[in-house]
PDB file of C-alpha atoms and ligand atoms in Angstrom:
ATOM      1  CA  MET R 366     -14.697   3.930 -23.338  1.00  0.00           C
ATOM      2  CA  SER R 367     -15.238   5.175 -19.841  1.00  0.00           C
ATOM      3  CA  LEU R 368     -12.983   8.134 -18.523  1.00  0.00           C
ATOM      4  CA  MET R 369     -11.267   5.700 -16.143  1.00  0.00           C
ATOM      5  CA  GLY R 370     -10.866   3.230 -18.920  1.00  0.00           C
ATOM      6  CA  ILE R 371      -8.618   5.791 -20.686  1.00  0.00           C
ATOM      7  CA  LEU R 372      -6.404   5.643 -17.619  1.00  0.00           C
ATOM      8  CA  ASP R 373      -6.004   1.920 -18.148  1.00  0.00           C
ATOM      9  CA  ARG R 374      -4.892   2.479 -21.651  1.00  0.00           C
ATOM     10  CA  VAL R 375      -2.333   5.016 -20.390  1.00  0.00           C
ATOM     11  CA  ALA R 376      -1.182   2.474 -17.868  1.00  0.00           C
ATOM     12  CA  ASP R 377      -0.425   0.112 -20.903  1.00  0.00           C
ATOM     13  CA  LEU R 378       1.943   2.605 -22.531  1.00  0.00           C
ATOM     14  CA  ASP R 379       5.664   2.205 -22.077  1.00  0.00           C
ATOM     15  CA  ALA R 380       6.603   5.570 -23.714  1.00  0.00           C
ATOM     16  CA  PHE R 381       7.856   7.126 -20.562  1.00  0.00           C
ATOM     17  CA  ASP R 382       9.479   4.164 -18.794  1.00  0.00           C
ATOM     18  CA  LYS R 383      12.975   5.396 -19.631  1.00  0.00           C
ATOM     19  CA  VAL R 384      12.135   8.459 -17.408  1.00  0.00           C
ATOM     20  CA  ILE R 385      10.124   6.732 -14.812  1.00  0.00           C
ATOM     21  CA  GLU R 386      12.540   4.020 -13.935  1.00  0.00           C
ATOM     22  CA  PRO R 387      15.489   6.320 -13.121  1.00  0.00           C
ATOM     23  CA  ALA R 388      12.988   8.438 -11.053  1.00  0.00           C
ATOM     24  CA  ARG R 389      11.954   5.274  -9.167  1.00  0.00           C
ATOM     25  CA  ARG R 390      15.586   4.450  -8.313  1.00  0.00           C
ATOM     26  CA  ALA R 391      16.185   8.013  -7.325  1.00  0.00           C
ATOM     27  CA  VAL R 392      13.330   7.929  -4.875  1.00  0.00           C
ATOM     28  CA  GLN R 393      14.549   4.521  -3.526  1.00  0.00           C
ATOM     29  CA  GLY R 394      18.002   6.062  -3.081  1.00  0.00           C
ATOM     30  CA  ALA R 395      16.860   9.180  -1.473  1.00  0.00           C
ATOM     31  CA  LEU R 396      14.418   7.660   1.077  1.00  0.00           C
ATOM     32  CA  LYS R 397      16.820   6.183   3.533  1.00  0.00           C
ATOM     33  CA  PRO R 398      17.259   4.629   6.066  1.00  0.00           C
ATOM     34  CA  GLN R 399      14.877   1.707   5.992  1.00  0.00           C
ATOM     35  CA  ALA R 400      13.187   2.950   9.137  1.00  0.00           C
ATOM     36  CA  LEU R 401      12.189   6.083   7.383  1.00  0.00           C
ATOM     37  CA  LYS R 402      10.792   4.090   4.507  1.00  0.00           C
ATOM     38  CA  ASP R 403       8.838   1.807   6.814  1.00  0.00           C
ATOM     39  CA  PHE R 404       7.527   4.857   8.576  1.00  0.00           C
ATOM     40  CA  LEU R 405       6.333   6.363   5.228  1.00  0.00           C
ATOM     41  CA  HIS R 406       4.840   3.096   3.988  1.00  0.00           C
ATOM     42  CA  GLY R 407       2.798   2.780   7.173  1.00  0.00           C
ATOM     43  CA  SER R 408       4.216  -0.612   8.175  1.00  0.00           C
ATOM     44  CA  TRP R 409       3.984   0.540  11.837  1.00  0.00           C
ATOM     45  CA  LEU R 410       0.402   1.359  11.367  1.00  0.00           C
ATOM     46  CA  GLY R 411      -0.759  -1.749   9.617  1.00  0.00           C
ATOM     47  CA  HIS R 412      -2.138   0.343   6.873  1.00  0.00           C
ATOM     48  CA  PRO R 413      -0.684   2.564   4.043  1.00  0.00           C
ATOM     49  CA  LEU R 414       0.114   5.960   5.488  1.00  0.00           C
ATOM     50  CA  HIS R 415      -0.332   7.946   2.182  1.00  0.00           C
ATOM     51  CA  PRO R 416      -4.101   7.815   2.084  1.00  0.00           C
ATOM     52  CA  VAL R 417      -4.233   8.851   5.677  1.00  0.00           C
ATOM     53  CA  LEU R 418      -2.013  11.953   5.192  1.00  0.00           C
ATOM     54  CA  VAL R 419      -3.618  13.099   1.980  1.00  0.00           C
ATOM     55  CA  GLN R 420      -6.821  13.806   3.824  1.00  0.00           C
ATOM     56  CA  VAL R 421      -5.325  17.048   5.213  1.00  0.00           C
ATOM     57  CA  PRO R 422      -4.211  18.770   2.049  1.00  0.00           C
ATOM     58  CA  VAL R 423      -7.360  17.666   0.070  1.00  0.00           C
ATOM     59  CA  GLY R 424      -9.799  18.600   2.960  1.00  0.00           C
ATOM     60  CA  SER R 425      -7.912  21.920   3.487  1.00  0.00           C
ATOM     61  CA  TRP R 426      -7.937  22.924  -0.145  1.00  0.00           C
ATOM     62  CA  VAL R 427     -11.591  21.922  -0.838  1.00  0.00           C
ATOM     63  CA  SER R 428     -12.648  23.909   2.306  1.00  0.00           C
ATOM     64  CA  ALA R 429     -10.479  26.902   1.112  1.00  0.00           C
ATOM     65  CA  GLY R 430     -12.297  26.866  -2.194  1.00  0.00           C
ATOM     66  CA  LEU R 431     -15.647  27.205  -0.448  1.00  0.00           C
ATOM     67  CA  LEU R 432     -14.434  29.873   1.869  1.00  0.00           C
ATOM     68  CA  ASP R 433     -12.984  31.853  -0.967  1.00  0.00           C
ATOM     69  CA  ALA R 434     -16.374  32.193  -2.404  1.00  0.00           C
ATOM     70  CA  ILE R 435     -17.380  34.180   0.713  1.00  0.00           C
ATOM     71  CA  PRO R 436     -15.552  37.609   0.792  1.00  0.00           C
ATOM     72  CA  SER R 437     -15.521  37.888   4.537  1.00  0.00           C
ATOM     73  CA  MET R 438     -14.027  34.357   4.835  1.00  0.00           C
ATOM     74  CA  ARG R 439     -11.017  34.836   2.561  1.00  0.00           C
ATOM     75  CA  PRO R 440      -8.454  35.295   5.295  1.00  0.00           C
ATOM     76  CA  ALA R 441      -9.562  31.876   6.674  1.00  0.00           C
ATOM     77  CA  ALA R 442      -9.160  30.385   3.177  1.00  0.00           C
ATOM     78  CA  THR R 443      -5.612  31.627   3.002  1.00  0.00           C
ATOM     79  CA  VAL R 444      -4.887  29.768   6.303  1.00  0.00           C
ATOM     80  CA  LEU R 445      -6.364  26.601   5.009  1.00  0.00           C
ATOM     81  CA  ILE R 446      -4.266  26.858   1.758  1.00  0.00           C
ATOM     82  CA  GLY R 447      -1.075  27.233   3.880  1.00  0.00           C
ATOM     83  CA  THR R 448      -2.181  24.310   5.914  1.00  0.00           C
ATOM     84  CA  GLY R 449      -2.696  22.216   2.752  1.00  0.00           C
ATOM     85  CA  VAL R 450       0.651  23.212   1.405  1.00  0.00           C
ATOM     86  CA  ALA R 451       2.455  22.214   4.592  1.00  0.00           C
ATOM     87  CA  ALA R 452       0.602  18.948   4.853  1.00  0.00           C
ATOM     88  CA  ALA R 453       1.235  18.109   1.202  1.00  0.00           C
ATOM     89  CA  VAL R 454       4.936  17.570   1.844  1.00  0.00           C
ATOM     90  CA  PRO R 455       4.696  14.467   4.135  1.00  0.00           C
ATOM     91  CA  ALA R 456       1.823  13.132   2.020  1.00  0.00           C
ATOM     92  CA  SER R 457       3.933  13.339  -1.068  1.00  0.00           C
ATOM     93  CA  LEU R 458       6.946  11.591   0.647  1.00  0.00           C
ATOM     94  CA  ALA R 459       4.684   8.769   1.717  1.00  0.00           C
ATOM     95  CA  GLY R 460       3.149   8.447  -1.807  1.00  0.00           C
ATOM     96  CA  ALA R 461       6.639   8.492  -3.354  1.00  0.00           C
ATOM     97  CA  ALA R 462       7.770   5.722  -1.036  1.00  0.00           C
ATOM     98  CA  ASP R 463       4.821   3.530  -1.958  1.00  0.00           C
ATOM     99  CA  TRP R 464       5.069   4.375  -5.718  1.00  0.00           C
ATOM    100  CA  SER R 465       8.661   3.250  -5.810  1.00  0.00           C
ATOM    101  CA  GLU R 466       7.765  -0.285  -4.692  1.00  0.00           C
ATOM    102  CA  GLN R 467       4.786  -0.727  -7.025  1.00  0.00           C
ATOM    103  CA  GLY R 468       4.315  -2.658 -10.348  1.00  0.00           C
ATOM    104  CA  THR R 469       4.788  -1.097 -13.781  1.00  0.00           C
ATOM    105  CA  GLY R 470       1.242  -0.010 -14.480  1.00  0.00           C
ATOM    106  CA  VAL R 471       0.819   1.687 -11.107  1.00  0.00           C
ATOM    107  CA  ARG R 472       4.149   3.448 -11.529  1.00  0.00           C
ATOM    108  CA  ARG R 473       3.011   4.871 -14.896  1.00  0.00           C
ATOM    109  CA  LEU R 474      -0.209   6.235 -13.582  1.00  0.00           C
ATOM    110  CA  GLY R 475       1.661   7.249 -10.344  1.00  0.00           C
ATOM    111  CA  ALA R 476       4.122   9.393 -12.424  1.00  0.00           C
ATOM    112  CA  ILE R 477       1.177  11.331 -13.781  1.00  0.00           C
ATOM    113  CA  HIS R 478      -0.396  11.604 -10.436  1.00  0.00           C
ATOM    114  CA  ALA R 479       2.818  13.000  -8.932  1.00  0.00           C
ATOM    115  CA  THR R 480       3.298  15.442 -11.771  1.00  0.00           C
ATOM    116  CA  LEU R 481      -0.183  16.866 -11.238  1.00  0.00           C
ATOM    117  CA  ASN R 482       0.268  17.057  -7.508  1.00  0.00           C
ATOM    118  CA  ILE R 483       3.463  19.044  -8.053  1.00  0.00           C
ATOM    119  CA  ALA R 484       1.716  21.312 -10.411  1.00  0.00           C
ATOM    120  CA  ALA R 485      -1.221  21.824  -8.022  1.00  0.00           C
ATOM    121  CA  LEU R 486       1.246  22.470  -5.139  1.00  0.00           C
ATOM    122  CA  GLY R 487       3.055  25.057  -7.280  1.00  0.00           C
ATOM    123  CA  LEU R 488      -0.097  26.905  -7.978  1.00  0.00           C
ATOM    124  CA  TYR R 489      -1.136  26.918  -4.282  1.00  0.00           C
ATOM    125  CA  VAL R 490       2.344  28.260  -3.339  1.00  0.00           C
ATOM    126  CA  GLY R 491       1.913  30.930  -6.068  1.00  0.00           C
ATOM    127  CA  SER R 492      -1.510  31.654  -4.636  1.00  0.00           C
ATOM    128  CA  LEU R 493      -0.085  32.258  -1.195  1.00  0.00           C
ATOM    129  CA  ALA R 494       2.583  34.528  -2.586  1.00  0.00           C
ATOM    130  CA  ALA R 495      -0.002  36.477  -4.596  1.00  0.00           C
ATOM    131  CA  ARG R 496      -2.264  36.834  -1.492  1.00  0.00           C
ATOM    132  CA  GLY R 497       0.778  38.009   0.525  1.00  0.00           C
ATOM    133  CA  LYS R 498       1.340  40.824  -1.942  1.00  0.00           C
ATOM    134  CA  GLY R 499      -2.425  41.919  -1.866  1.00  0.00           C
ATOM    135  CA  ARG R 500      -3.103  40.458  -5.297  1.00  0.00           C
ATOM    136  CA  ASP R 501      -6.162  38.576  -3.999  1.00  0.00           C
ATOM    137  CA  THR R 502      -7.861  38.038  -7.420  1.00  0.00           C
ATOM    138  CA  LEU R 503      -4.771  36.370  -8.843  1.00  0.00           C
ATOM    139  CA  GLY R 504      -4.426  34.406  -5.635  1.00  0.00           C
ATOM    140  CA  ARG R 505      -8.008  33.006  -6.016  1.00  0.00           C
ATOM    141  CA  VAL R 506      -7.440  32.309  -9.653  1.00  0.00           C
ATOM    142  CA  LEU R 507      -4.273  30.268  -8.832  1.00  0.00           C
ATOM    143  CA  SER R 508      -5.830  28.383  -5.993  1.00  0.00           C
ATOM    144  CA  TYR R 509      -8.993  27.433  -7.869  1.00  0.00           C
ATOM    145  CA  SER R 510      -6.618  26.237 -10.744  1.00  0.00           C
ATOM    146  CA  GLY R 511      -4.717  24.187  -8.221  1.00  0.00           C
ATOM    147  CA  LEU R 512      -7.852  22.758  -6.843  1.00  0.00           C
ATOM    148  CA  GLY R 513      -9.080  21.618 -10.300  1.00  0.00           C
ATOM    149  CA  ILE R 514      -5.721  19.877 -10.990  1.00  0.00           C
ATOM    150  CA  ALA R 515      -5.584  18.307  -7.470  1.00  0.00           C
ATOM    151  CA  GLY R 516      -9.063  16.974  -7.965  1.00  0.00           C
ATOM    152  CA  GLY R 517      -8.100  15.364 -11.295  1.00  0.00           C
ATOM    153  CA  SER R 518      -4.982  13.935  -9.748  1.00  0.00           C
ATOM    154  CA  ALA R 519      -7.072  12.543  -6.799  1.00  0.00           C
ATOM    155  CA  ALA R 520      -9.232  10.764  -9.346  1.00  0.00           C
ATOM    156  CA  ILE R 521      -6.107   9.150 -10.748  1.00  0.00           C
ATOM    157  CA  GLY R 522      -4.965   8.211  -7.180  1.00  0.00           C
ATOM    158  CA  GLY R 523      -8.381   6.646  -6.588  1.00  0.00           C
ATOM    159  CA  HIS R 524      -8.004   4.626  -9.806  1.00  0.00           C
ATOM    160  CA  MET R 525      -4.613   3.350  -8.675  1.00  0.00           C
ATOM    161  CA  SER R 526      -6.173   2.251  -5.400  1.00  0.00           C
ATOM    162  CA  TYR R 527      -9.396   0.699  -6.720  1.00  0.00           C
ATOM    163  CA  ALA R 528      -8.630  -0.494 -10.180  1.00  0.00           C
ATOM    164  CA  GLN R 529      -4.948  -1.209  -9.884  1.00  0.00           C
ATOM    165  CA  SER R 530      -5.123  -2.459  -6.163  1.00  0.00           C
ATOM    166  CA  SER R 531      -2.238  -0.412  -5.155  1.00  0.00           C
ATOM    167  CA  GLY R 532      -2.280  -0.243  -1.361  1.00  0.00           C
ATOM    168  CA  ALA R 533      -4.812  -2.997  -1.172  1.00  0.00           C
ATOM    169  CA  SER R 534      -3.999  -6.198   0.735  1.00  0.00           C
ATOM    170  CA  HIS R 535      -3.455  -8.915  -1.890  1.00  0.00           C
ATOM    171  CA  ALA R 536      -3.519 -11.475   0.879  1.00  0.00           C
ATOM    172  CA  ALA R 537      -6.980 -10.452   2.030  1.00  0.00           C
ATOM    173  CA  THR R 538      -8.292 -11.076  -1.596  1.00  0.00           C
ATOM    174  CA  ALA R 539      -6.691 -14.594  -1.604  1.00  0.00           C
ATOM    175  CA  ALA R 540      -8.053 -15.356   1.884  1.00  0.00           C
ATOM    176  CA  ARG R 541     -11.632 -14.545   0.750  1.00  0.00           C
ATOM    177  CA  ALA R 542     -11.244 -17.149  -2.030  1.00  0.00           C
ATOM    178  CA  LEU R 543     -10.569 -19.918   0.658  1.00  0.00           C
ATOM    179  CA  THR R 544     -12.986 -22.460   1.868  1.00  0.00           C
ATOM    180  CA  THR R 545     -14.531 -21.630   5.254  1.00  0.00           C
ATOM    181  CA  GLU R 546     -13.896 -25.298   6.340  1.00  0.00           C
ATOM    182  CA  TRP R 547     -10.828 -26.756   8.145  1.00  0.00           C
ATOM    183  CA  ILE R 548      -8.145 -27.535   5.580  1.00  0.00           C
ATOM    184  CA  ASP R 549      -6.016 -30.638   6.050  1.00  0.00           C
ATOM    185  CA  LEU R 550      -2.342 -29.604   5.462  1.00  0.00           C
ATOM    186  CA  GLY R 551      -0.941 -33.089   6.071  1.00  0.00           C
ATOM    187  CA  PRO R 552       1.142 -34.630   8.835  1.00  0.00           C
ATOM    188  CA  LEU R 553       3.172 -32.281  11.129  1.00  0.00           C
ATOM    189  CA  ASP R 554       6.210 -34.586  10.559  1.00  0.00           C
ATOM    190  CA  ASP R 555       6.183 -33.730   6.880  1.00  0.00           C
ATOM    191  CA  LEU R 556       6.794 -30.001   7.429  1.00  0.00           C
ATOM    192  CA  PRO R 557      10.420 -28.893   7.525  1.00  0.00           C
ATOM    193  CA  GLU R 558      11.692 -27.254  10.698  1.00  0.00           C
ATOM    194  CA  GLY R 559      12.107 -23.542  10.571  1.00  0.00           C
ATOM    195  CA  ARG R 560      11.488 -23.060   6.812  1.00  0.00           C
ATOM    196  CA  PRO R 561       8.487 -21.954   4.962  1.00  0.00           C
ATOM    197  CA  ALA R 562       6.612 -24.734   3.159  1.00  0.00           C
ATOM    198  CA  LEU R 563       4.088 -24.516   0.386  1.00  0.00           C
ATOM    199  CA  ARG R 564       0.715 -26.026   1.114  1.00  0.00           C
ATOM    200  CA  THR R 565      -2.606 -25.687  -0.784  1.00  0.00           C
ATOM    201  CA  GLY R 566      -5.939 -24.682   0.423  1.00  0.00           C
ATOM    202  CA  GLN R 567      -9.154 -25.093  -1.510  1.00  0.00           C
ATOM    203  CA  GLY R 568     -11.261 -22.166  -2.505  1.00  0.00           C
ATOM    204  CA  GLY R 569     -14.264 -22.761  -4.652  1.00  0.00           C
ATOM    205  CA  SER R 570     -12.860 -24.164  -7.819  1.00  0.00           C
ATOM    206  CA  VAL R 571      -9.422 -22.754  -7.312  1.00  0.00           C
ATOM    207  CA  ALA R 572      -6.349 -23.895  -5.339  1.00  0.00           C
ATOM    208  CA  VAL R 573      -5.061 -21.139  -3.037  1.00  0.00           C
ATOM    209  CA  PRO R 574      -1.358 -21.330  -1.949  1.00  0.00           C
ATOM    210  CA  LEU R 575      -0.672 -21.319   1.817  1.00  0.00           C
ATOM    211  CA  VAL R 576       2.641 -21.127   3.536  1.00  0.00           C
ATOM    212  CA  ALA R 577       3.287 -23.128   6.717  1.00  0.00           C
ATOM    213  CA  VAL R 578       6.205 -22.641   9.004  1.00  0.00           C
ATOM    214  CA  ARG R 579       6.913 -25.246  11.740  1.00  0.00           C
ATOM    215  CA  ARG R 580       8.964 -24.560  14.826  1.00  0.00           C
ATOM    216  CA  GLY R 581       8.971 -27.659  16.927  1.00  0.00           C
ATOM    217  CA  THR R 582       5.341 -28.605  17.458  1.00  0.00           C
ATOM    218  CA  ARG R 583       4.036 -25.130  16.734  1.00  0.00           C
ATOM    219  CA  VAL R 584       2.831 -24.331  13.193  1.00  0.00           C
ATOM    220  CA  ASP R 585       1.951 -20.840  11.827  1.00  0.00           C
ATOM    221  CA  VAL R 586       0.066 -20.821   8.585  1.00  0.00           C
ATOM    222  CA  PHE R 587      -0.442 -17.879   6.376  1.00  0.00           C
ATOM    223  CA  VAL R 588      -2.010 -17.116   2.931  1.00  0.00           C
ATOM    224  CA  GLY R 589       0.851 -17.808   0.454  1.00  0.00           C
ATOM    225  CA  ALA R 590       0.417 -14.530  -1.531  1.00  0.00           C
ATOM    226  CA  CYS R 591       2.225 -11.536   0.017  1.00  0.00           C
ATOM    227  CA  SER R 592      -0.111  -8.809   1.047  1.00  0.00           C
ATOM    228  CA  HIS R 593       2.109  -6.237  -0.744  1.00  0.00           C
ATOM    229  CA  LEU R 594       1.967  -7.504  -4.353  1.00  0.00           C
ATOM    230  CA  SER R 595       1.211 -11.262  -4.047  1.00  0.00           C
ATOM    231  CA  GLY R 596       4.828 -12.365  -3.934  1.00  0.00           C
ATOM    232  CA  PRO R 597       5.269 -16.141  -3.120  1.00  0.00           C
ATOM    233  CA  LEU R 598       5.877 -16.112   0.570  1.00  0.00           C
ATOM    234  CA  TYR R 599       6.541 -19.851   0.517  1.00  0.00           C
ATOM    235  CA  GLU R 600       9.774 -19.162  -1.391  1.00  0.00           C
ATOM    236  CA  GLY R 601      10.759 -16.610   1.265  1.00  0.00           C
ATOM    237  CA  MET R 602      12.818 -17.265   4.321  1.00  0.00           C
ATOM    238  CA  ILE R 603      12.626 -16.939   8.160  1.00  0.00           C
ATOM    239  CA  GLU R 604      14.593 -14.035   9.601  1.00  0.00           C
ATOM    240  CA  LYS R 605      14.834 -12.009  12.891  1.00  0.00           C
ATOM    241  CA  VAL R 606      13.509  -8.504  12.020  1.00  0.00           C
ATOM    242  CA  ALA R 607      12.935  -5.869  14.862  1.00  0.00           C
ATOM    243  CA  GLY R 608      13.504  -8.710  17.363  1.00  0.00           C
ATOM    244  CA  GLU R 609      10.704 -10.935  15.971  1.00  0.00           C
ATOM    245  CA  ASP R 610      10.848 -14.105  14.009  1.00  0.00           C
ATOM    246  CA  CYS R 611       9.514 -13.085  10.628  1.00  0.00           C
ATOM    247  CA  LEU R 612       8.449 -14.554   7.356  1.00  0.00           C
ATOM    248  CA  VAL R 613      10.334 -12.510   4.600  1.00  0.00           C
ATOM    249  CA  CYS R 614       8.986 -12.116   1.147  1.00  0.00           C
ATOM    250  CA  PRO R 615      11.446 -12.916  -1.686  1.00  0.00           C
ATOM    251  CA  TRP R 616      10.156 -10.109  -3.931  1.00  0.00           C
ATOM    252  CA  HIS R 617      10.623  -6.899  -2.089  1.00  0.00           C
ATOM    253  CA  GLY R 618      11.783  -7.985   1.369  1.00  0.00           C
ATOM    254  CA  SER R 619       8.723  -7.268   3.405  1.00  0.00           C
ATOM    255  CA  ALA R 620       8.879  -9.108   6.777  1.00  0.00           C
ATOM    256  CA  PHE R 621       5.824 -10.340   8.607  1.00  0.00           C
ATOM    257  CA  ASP R 622       6.075 -11.607  12.163  1.00  0.00           C
ATOM    258  CA  LEU R 623       5.162 -15.227  12.627  1.00  0.00           C
ATOM    259  CA  GLU R 624       3.103 -14.426  15.849  1.00  0.00           C
ATOM    260  CA  LYS R 625       0.387 -12.259  14.183  1.00  0.00           C
ATOM    261  CA  GLY R 626       1.491 -11.520  10.617  1.00  0.00           C
ATOM    262  CA  GLN R 627       2.048  -7.792  11.345  1.00  0.00           C
ATOM    263  CA  PRO R 628       4.457  -6.169   8.983  1.00  0.00           C
ATOM    264  CA  ARG R 629       7.865  -5.509  10.719  1.00  0.00           C
ATOM    265  CA  ARG R 630       9.511  -4.198   7.642  1.00  0.00           C
ATOM    266  CA  GLY R 631       8.045  -2.696   4.417  1.00  0.00           C
ATOM    267  CA  PRO R 632       7.214  -2.036   1.707  1.00  0.00           C
ATOM    268  CA  ALA R 633       4.165  -3.996   2.987  1.00  0.00           C
ATOM    269  CA  ALA R 634       1.863  -1.859   5.161  1.00  0.00           C
ATOM    270  CA  ASN R 635      -0.940  -4.381   5.472  1.00  0.00           C
ATOM    271  CA  PRO R 636      -0.648  -7.447   7.631  1.00  0.00           C
ATOM    272  CA  GLN R 637      -0.329 -10.991   6.229  1.00  0.00           C
ATOM    273  CA  GLU R 638      -3.407 -12.984   6.582  1.00  0.00           C
ATOM    274  CA  LYS R 639      -2.943 -15.636   9.194  1.00  0.00           C
ATOM    275  CA  LEU R 640      -4.987 -18.807   9.587  1.00  0.00           C
ATOM    276  CA  GLU R 641      -6.252 -20.508  12.655  1.00  0.00           C
ATOM    277  CA  VAL R 642      -4.391 -23.806  13.250  1.00  0.00           C
ATOM    278  CA  ARG R 643      -5.229 -26.929  15.247  1.00  0.00           C
ATOM    279  CA  MET R 644      -3.702 -30.457  15.425  1.00  0.00           C
ATOM    280  CA  ASP R 645      -5.797 -33.529  14.596  1.00  0.00           C
ATOM    281  CA  ALA R 646      -4.144 -36.860  15.156  1.00  0.00           C
ATOM    282  CA  GLY R 647      -0.772 -35.519  14.138  1.00  0.00           C
ATOM    283  CA  ARG R 648      -2.018 -33.658  11.113  1.00  0.00           C
ATOM    284  CA  VAL R 649      -2.103 -29.911  10.702  1.00  0.00           C
ATOM    285  CA  MET R 650      -5.459 -28.350  10.183  1.00  0.00           C
ATOM    286  CA  ALA R 651      -5.887 -24.731   9.181  1.00  0.00           C
ATOM    287  CA  ARG R 652      -8.913 -22.456   8.827  1.00  0.00           C
ATOM    288  CA  VAL R 653      -9.469 -18.948   7.332  1.00  0.00           C
ATOM    289  CA  PRO R 654     -10.082 -16.362  10.267  1.00  0.00           C
ATOM    290  CA  GLY R 655     -13.739 -15.547  11.030  1.00  0.00           C
ATOM    291  CA  ARG R 656     -13.584 -12.145   9.262  1.00  0.00           C
ATOM    292  CA  HIS R 657     -13.282 -13.903   5.886  1.00  0.00           C
ATOM    293  CA  ARG R 658     -15.967 -16.589   6.501  1.00  0.00           C
TER     294      ARG R 658
HETATM  295  S1  FES I1394       5.359  -8.798  -2.924  1.00  0.00           S
HETATM  296 FE1  FES I1394       6.384  -6.985  -2.400  1.00  0.00          FE
HETATM  297  S2  FES I1394       7.225  -7.516  -0.539  1.00  0.00           S
HETATM  298 FE2  FES I1394       6.094  -9.271  -1.074  1.00  0.00          FE
END
């Protein structure tokens, strides 16, 4: 079994769910109001914020490890370690916000990821304290230990992103399965007014759910699987969020504006994939955008 395959086995274990679930609820309760959560998710950015923020502590600590190997550069290494410690706080908050809205397997690995990160942060804080007292050798032992643990934790975070698709757009995956031809969604008059309606697009040998929203003669069509975790948007509702008419996911309440599919409320950080639409003799035709053709 590969090293990362072991992580998949760990993600199957329910042994610590009794601890993880209360922790998840505590994080959700602590991160308020919704605007703060949305900021931490990266809904305003159209991209998860956590992977952006972690560049600073990871980069600072790796660089500090290199500079610590050169005696004359050790004061600079201490500055970088302090920078990484300060930057780890917002990065952790963004990660905690995302983690609290993920599926079971991601939450299990995420709990290990968070525990290791806290351990690494503690070692770096200890390293700064030791360096401040002139105990430089102990300071370097602690920071190199922190670097090793942070590196292992980063590998787990990468597995969560790439193997478990946390933070990835689930709507983009569904869009790539769609045919590149125009899809006939039926007569305009068959669509209900102001409510999401399920329609089906063809993709290779599979049917891909789409969601169509009619407002008068205008129709907006999106991939039916929510970009957050594939929730059924066609079972959602239309709501005004942040002054925009939005399609709201029934699973975790993410809101995507009908105009462009941008997230106006999290936990989704990625936009919802929107299809091109044209009318043909009273029938609604939709096509996947050029980036997926
Ligand atoms: S699946 Fe989570 S908000 Fe849609």
